[in-house]
Short mmCIF file of N, CA and C in Angstrom, two decimals:
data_model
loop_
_atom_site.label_atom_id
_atom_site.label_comp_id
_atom_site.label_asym_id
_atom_site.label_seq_id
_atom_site.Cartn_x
_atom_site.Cartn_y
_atom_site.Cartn_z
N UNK A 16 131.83 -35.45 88.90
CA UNK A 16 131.15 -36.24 87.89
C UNK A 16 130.86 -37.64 88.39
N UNK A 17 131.59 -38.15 89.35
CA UNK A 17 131.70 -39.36 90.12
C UNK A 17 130.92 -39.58 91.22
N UNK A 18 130.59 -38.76 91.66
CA UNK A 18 130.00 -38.09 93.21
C UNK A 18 128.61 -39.35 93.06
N UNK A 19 128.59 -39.76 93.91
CA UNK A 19 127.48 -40.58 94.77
C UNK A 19 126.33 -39.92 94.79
N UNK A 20 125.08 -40.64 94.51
CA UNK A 20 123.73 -39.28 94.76
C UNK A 20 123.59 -39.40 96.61
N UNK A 21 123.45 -38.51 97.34
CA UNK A 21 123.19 -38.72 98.73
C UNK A 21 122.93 -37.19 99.06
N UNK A 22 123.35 -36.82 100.44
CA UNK A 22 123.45 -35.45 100.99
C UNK A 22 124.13 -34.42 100.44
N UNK A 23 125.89 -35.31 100.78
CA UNK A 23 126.84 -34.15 99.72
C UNK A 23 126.79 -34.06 98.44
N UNK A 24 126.41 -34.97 98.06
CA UNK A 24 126.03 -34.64 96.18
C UNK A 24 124.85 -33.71 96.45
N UNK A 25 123.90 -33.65 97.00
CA UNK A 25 122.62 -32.58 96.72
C UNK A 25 123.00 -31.20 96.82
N UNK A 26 124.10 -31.30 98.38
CA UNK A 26 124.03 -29.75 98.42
C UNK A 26 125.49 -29.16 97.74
N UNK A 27 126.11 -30.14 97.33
CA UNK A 27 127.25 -29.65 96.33
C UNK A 27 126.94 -29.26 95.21
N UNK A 28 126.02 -29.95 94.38
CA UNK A 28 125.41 -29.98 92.96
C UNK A 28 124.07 -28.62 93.65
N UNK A 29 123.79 -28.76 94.50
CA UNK A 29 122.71 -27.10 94.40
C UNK A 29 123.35 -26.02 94.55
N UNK A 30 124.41 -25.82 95.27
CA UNK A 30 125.49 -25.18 95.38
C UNK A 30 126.33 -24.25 93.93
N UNK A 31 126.79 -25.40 93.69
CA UNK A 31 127.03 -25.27 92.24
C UNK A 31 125.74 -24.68 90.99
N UNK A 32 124.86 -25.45 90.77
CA UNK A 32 123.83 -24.37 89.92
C UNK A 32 123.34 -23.61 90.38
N UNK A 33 123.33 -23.20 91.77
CA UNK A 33 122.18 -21.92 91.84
C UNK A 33 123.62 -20.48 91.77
N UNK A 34 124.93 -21.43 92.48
CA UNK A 34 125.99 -20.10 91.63
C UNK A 34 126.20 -19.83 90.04
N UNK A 35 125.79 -21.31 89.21
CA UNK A 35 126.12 -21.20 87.58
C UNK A 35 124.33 -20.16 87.37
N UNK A 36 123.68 -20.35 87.85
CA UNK A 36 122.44 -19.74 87.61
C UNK A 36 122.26 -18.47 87.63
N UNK A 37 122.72 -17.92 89.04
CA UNK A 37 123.18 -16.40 89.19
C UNK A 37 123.78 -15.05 88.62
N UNK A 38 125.05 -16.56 88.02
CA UNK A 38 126.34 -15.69 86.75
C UNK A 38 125.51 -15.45 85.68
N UNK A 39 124.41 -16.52 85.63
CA UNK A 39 123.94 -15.99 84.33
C UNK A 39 123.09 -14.83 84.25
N UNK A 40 122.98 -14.25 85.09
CA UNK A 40 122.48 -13.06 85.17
C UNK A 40 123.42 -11.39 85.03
N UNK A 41 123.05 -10.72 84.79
CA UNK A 41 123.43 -9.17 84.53
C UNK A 41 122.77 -8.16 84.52
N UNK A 42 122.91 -6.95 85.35
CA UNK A 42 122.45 -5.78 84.79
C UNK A 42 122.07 -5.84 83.42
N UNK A 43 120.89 -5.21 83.03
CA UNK A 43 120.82 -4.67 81.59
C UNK A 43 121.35 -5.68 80.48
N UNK A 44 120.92 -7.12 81.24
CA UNK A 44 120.73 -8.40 80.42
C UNK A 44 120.07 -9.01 79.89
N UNK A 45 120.04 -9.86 79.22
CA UNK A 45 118.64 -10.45 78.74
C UNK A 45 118.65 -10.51 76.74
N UNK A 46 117.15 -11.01 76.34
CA UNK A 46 116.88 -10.94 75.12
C UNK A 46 117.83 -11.60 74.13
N UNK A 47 117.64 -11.47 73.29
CA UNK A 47 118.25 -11.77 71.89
C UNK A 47 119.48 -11.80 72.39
N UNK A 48 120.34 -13.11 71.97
CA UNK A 48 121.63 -13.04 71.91
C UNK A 48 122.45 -12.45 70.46
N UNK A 49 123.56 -12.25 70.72
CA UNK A 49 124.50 -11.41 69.68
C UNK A 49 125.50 -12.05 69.75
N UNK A 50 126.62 -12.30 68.21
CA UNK A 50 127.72 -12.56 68.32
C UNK A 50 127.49 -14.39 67.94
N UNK A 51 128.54 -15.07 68.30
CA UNK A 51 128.62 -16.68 68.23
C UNK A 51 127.45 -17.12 69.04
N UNK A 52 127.25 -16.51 69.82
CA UNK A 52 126.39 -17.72 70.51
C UNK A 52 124.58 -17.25 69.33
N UNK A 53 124.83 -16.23 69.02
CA UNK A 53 123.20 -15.88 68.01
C UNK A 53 123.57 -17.22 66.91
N UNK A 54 124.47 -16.91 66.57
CA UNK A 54 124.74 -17.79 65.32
C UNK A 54 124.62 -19.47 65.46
N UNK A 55 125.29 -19.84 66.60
CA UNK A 55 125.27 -21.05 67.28
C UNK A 55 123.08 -21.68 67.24
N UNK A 56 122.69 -20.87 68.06
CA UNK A 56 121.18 -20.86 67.85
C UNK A 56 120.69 -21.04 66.90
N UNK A 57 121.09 -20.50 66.17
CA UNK A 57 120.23 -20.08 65.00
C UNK A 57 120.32 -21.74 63.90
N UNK A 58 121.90 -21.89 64.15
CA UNK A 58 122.38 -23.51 63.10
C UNK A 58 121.47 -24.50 64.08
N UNK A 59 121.67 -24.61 65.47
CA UNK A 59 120.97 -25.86 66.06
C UNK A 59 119.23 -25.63 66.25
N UNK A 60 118.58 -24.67 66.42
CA UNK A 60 117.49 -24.77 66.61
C UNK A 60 116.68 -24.25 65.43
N UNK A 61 117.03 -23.43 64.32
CA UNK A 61 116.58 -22.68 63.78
C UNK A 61 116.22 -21.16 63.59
N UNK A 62 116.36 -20.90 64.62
CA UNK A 62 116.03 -19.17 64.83
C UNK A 62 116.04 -19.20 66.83
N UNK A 63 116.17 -18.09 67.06
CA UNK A 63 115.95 -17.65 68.84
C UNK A 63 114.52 -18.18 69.39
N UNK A 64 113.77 -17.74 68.58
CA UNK A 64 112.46 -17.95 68.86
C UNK A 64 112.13 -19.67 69.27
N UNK A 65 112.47 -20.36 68.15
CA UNK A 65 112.62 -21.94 68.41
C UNK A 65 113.33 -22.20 69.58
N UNK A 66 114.86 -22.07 70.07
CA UNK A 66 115.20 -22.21 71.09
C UNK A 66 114.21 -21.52 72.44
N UNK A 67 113.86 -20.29 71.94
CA UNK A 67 112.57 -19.84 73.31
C UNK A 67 111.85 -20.60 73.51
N UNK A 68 111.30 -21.54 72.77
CA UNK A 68 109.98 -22.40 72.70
C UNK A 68 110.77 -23.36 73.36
N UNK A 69 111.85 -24.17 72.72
CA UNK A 69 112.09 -25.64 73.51
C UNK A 69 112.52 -25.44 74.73
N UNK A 70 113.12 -24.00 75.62
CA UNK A 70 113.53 -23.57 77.02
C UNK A 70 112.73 -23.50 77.90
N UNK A 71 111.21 -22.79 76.96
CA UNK A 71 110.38 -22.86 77.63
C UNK A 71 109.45 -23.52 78.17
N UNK A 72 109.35 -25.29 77.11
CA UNK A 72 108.61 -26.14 77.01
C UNK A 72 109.39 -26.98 78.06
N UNK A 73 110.95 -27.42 78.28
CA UNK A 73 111.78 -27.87 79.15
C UNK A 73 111.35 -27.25 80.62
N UNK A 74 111.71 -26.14 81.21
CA UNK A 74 110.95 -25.39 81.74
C UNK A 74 109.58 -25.50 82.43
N UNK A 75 109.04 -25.04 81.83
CA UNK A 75 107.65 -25.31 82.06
C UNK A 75 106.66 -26.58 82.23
N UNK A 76 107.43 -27.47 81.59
CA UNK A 76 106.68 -28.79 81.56
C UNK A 76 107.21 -29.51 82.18
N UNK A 77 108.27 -29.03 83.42
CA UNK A 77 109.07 -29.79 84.08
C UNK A 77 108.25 -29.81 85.85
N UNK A 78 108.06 -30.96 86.32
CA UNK A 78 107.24 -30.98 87.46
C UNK A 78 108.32 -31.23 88.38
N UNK A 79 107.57 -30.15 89.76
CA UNK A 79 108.70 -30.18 90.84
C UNK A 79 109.54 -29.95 90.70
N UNK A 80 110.65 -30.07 91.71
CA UNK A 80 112.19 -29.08 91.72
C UNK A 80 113.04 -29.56 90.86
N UNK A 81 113.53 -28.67 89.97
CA UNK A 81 114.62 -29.31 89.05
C UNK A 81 114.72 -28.10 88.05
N UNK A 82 115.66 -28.77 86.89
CA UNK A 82 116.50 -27.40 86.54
C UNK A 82 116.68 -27.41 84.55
N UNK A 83 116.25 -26.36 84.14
CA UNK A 83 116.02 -26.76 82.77
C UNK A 83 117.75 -25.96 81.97
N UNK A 84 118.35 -26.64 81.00
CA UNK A 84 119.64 -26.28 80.74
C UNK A 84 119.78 -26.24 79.25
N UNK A 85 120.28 -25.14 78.87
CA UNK A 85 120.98 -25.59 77.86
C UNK A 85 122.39 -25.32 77.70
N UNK A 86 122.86 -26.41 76.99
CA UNK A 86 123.76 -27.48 76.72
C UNK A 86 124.97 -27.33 75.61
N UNK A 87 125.97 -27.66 75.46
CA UNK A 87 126.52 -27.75 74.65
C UNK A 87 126.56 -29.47 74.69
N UNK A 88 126.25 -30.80 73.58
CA UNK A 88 126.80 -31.63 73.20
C UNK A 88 128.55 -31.66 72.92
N UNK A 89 129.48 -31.85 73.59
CA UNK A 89 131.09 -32.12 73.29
C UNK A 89 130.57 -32.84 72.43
N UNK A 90 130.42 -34.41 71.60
CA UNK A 90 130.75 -34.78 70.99
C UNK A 90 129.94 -34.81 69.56
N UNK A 91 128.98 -33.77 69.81
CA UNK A 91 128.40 -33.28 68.49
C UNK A 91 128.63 -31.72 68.52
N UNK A 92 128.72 -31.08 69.44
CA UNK A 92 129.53 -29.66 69.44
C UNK A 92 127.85 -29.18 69.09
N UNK A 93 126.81 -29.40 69.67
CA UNK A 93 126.11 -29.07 69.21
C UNK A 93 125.02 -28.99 70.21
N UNK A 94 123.71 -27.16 70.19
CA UNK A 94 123.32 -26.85 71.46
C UNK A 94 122.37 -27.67 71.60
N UNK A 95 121.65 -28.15 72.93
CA UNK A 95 120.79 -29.26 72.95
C UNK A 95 119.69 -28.43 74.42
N UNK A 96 118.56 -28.15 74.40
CA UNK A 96 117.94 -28.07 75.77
C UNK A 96 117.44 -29.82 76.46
N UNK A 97 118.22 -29.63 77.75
CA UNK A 97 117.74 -30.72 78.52
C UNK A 97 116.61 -30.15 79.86
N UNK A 98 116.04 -31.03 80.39
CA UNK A 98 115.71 -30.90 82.37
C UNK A 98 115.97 -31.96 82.72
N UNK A 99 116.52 -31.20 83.98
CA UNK A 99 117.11 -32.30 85.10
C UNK A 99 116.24 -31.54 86.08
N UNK A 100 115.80 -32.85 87.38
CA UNK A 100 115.43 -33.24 88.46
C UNK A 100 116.09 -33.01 90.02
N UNK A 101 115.88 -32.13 90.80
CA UNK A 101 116.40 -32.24 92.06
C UNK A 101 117.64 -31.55 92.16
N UNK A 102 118.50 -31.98 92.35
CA UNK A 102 120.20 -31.41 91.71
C UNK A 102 121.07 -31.79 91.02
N UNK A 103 120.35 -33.01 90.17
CA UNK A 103 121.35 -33.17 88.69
C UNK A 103 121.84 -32.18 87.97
N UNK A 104 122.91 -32.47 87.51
CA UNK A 104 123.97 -31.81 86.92
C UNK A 104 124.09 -32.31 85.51
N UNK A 105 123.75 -31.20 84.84
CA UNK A 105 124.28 -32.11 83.17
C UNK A 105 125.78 -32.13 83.25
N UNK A 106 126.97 -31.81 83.84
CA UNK A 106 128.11 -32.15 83.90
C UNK A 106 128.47 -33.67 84.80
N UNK A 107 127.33 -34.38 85.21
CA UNK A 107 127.51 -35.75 85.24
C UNK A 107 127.60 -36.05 84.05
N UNK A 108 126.46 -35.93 83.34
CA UNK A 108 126.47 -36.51 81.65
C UNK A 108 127.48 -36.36 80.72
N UNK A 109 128.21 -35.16 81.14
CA UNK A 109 129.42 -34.74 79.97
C UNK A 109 129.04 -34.32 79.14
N UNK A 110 127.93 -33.31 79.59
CA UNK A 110 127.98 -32.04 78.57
C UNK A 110 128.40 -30.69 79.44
N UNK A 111 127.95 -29.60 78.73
CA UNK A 111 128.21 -28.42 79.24
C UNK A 111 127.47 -27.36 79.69
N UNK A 112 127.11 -27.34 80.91
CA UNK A 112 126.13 -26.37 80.67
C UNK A 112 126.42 -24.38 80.09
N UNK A 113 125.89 -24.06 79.52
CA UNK A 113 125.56 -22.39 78.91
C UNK A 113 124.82 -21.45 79.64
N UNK A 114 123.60 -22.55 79.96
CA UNK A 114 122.04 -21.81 80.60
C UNK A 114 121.36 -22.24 81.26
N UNK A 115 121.12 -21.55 82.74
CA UNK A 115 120.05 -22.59 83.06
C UNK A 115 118.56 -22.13 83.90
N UNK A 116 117.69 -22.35 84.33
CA UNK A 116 116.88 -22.01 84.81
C UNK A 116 116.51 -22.90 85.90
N UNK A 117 116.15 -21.83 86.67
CA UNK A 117 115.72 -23.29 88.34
C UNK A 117 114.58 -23.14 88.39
N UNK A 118 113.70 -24.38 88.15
CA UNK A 118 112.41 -24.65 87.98
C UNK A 118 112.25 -25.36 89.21
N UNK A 119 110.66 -24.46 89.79
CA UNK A 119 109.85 -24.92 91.35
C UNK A 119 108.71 -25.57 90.73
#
């Protein structure tokens, strides 16, 4: 969380999301979430669909290398989509990441 931006912060912090990126993957994964995390969605964004839109708008409207996330807020406990740039880490910020996507 302390780490200096330079060399070893880049390839530690790419290191790190393109393994948190990976996990998020599964066989016969995908779509609609189920369980707490549907419910979680549904209170912060309004429905799945809304969160599809702001992942995708993060995402997509993000220029050059960097990485679109969503988030848990700790001190609002509450889901948030961010993008980060290059190999920022939303765990500098002190949140959490859930999700993320690596945007070229």
């Amino acid at each position: 969380k302390t780490a200096k931006p330079g060399k070893v912060f880049n390839a530690a912090a790419q290191t790190w999301n393109h393994t948190f990126y990976w996990q998020s993957m599964g066989p016969k994964a995908g779509g609609a979430p189920t369980g707490a995390i549907k419910e979680r969605i549904a209170k912060d964004f309004g429905s799945f669909e809304k969160f599809v839109e702001a992942f995708n708008t993060a995402a997509g409207g993000h220029f050059g290398s960097g990485w679109a996330w969503l988030v848990v807020e700790p001190s609002t406990k509450k889901l948030r989509v961010i993008s980060t740039h290059d190999a920022a880490n939303p765990l500098r910020d002190g949140l959490v990441p859930v999700l993320t996507c690596d945007v070229w």
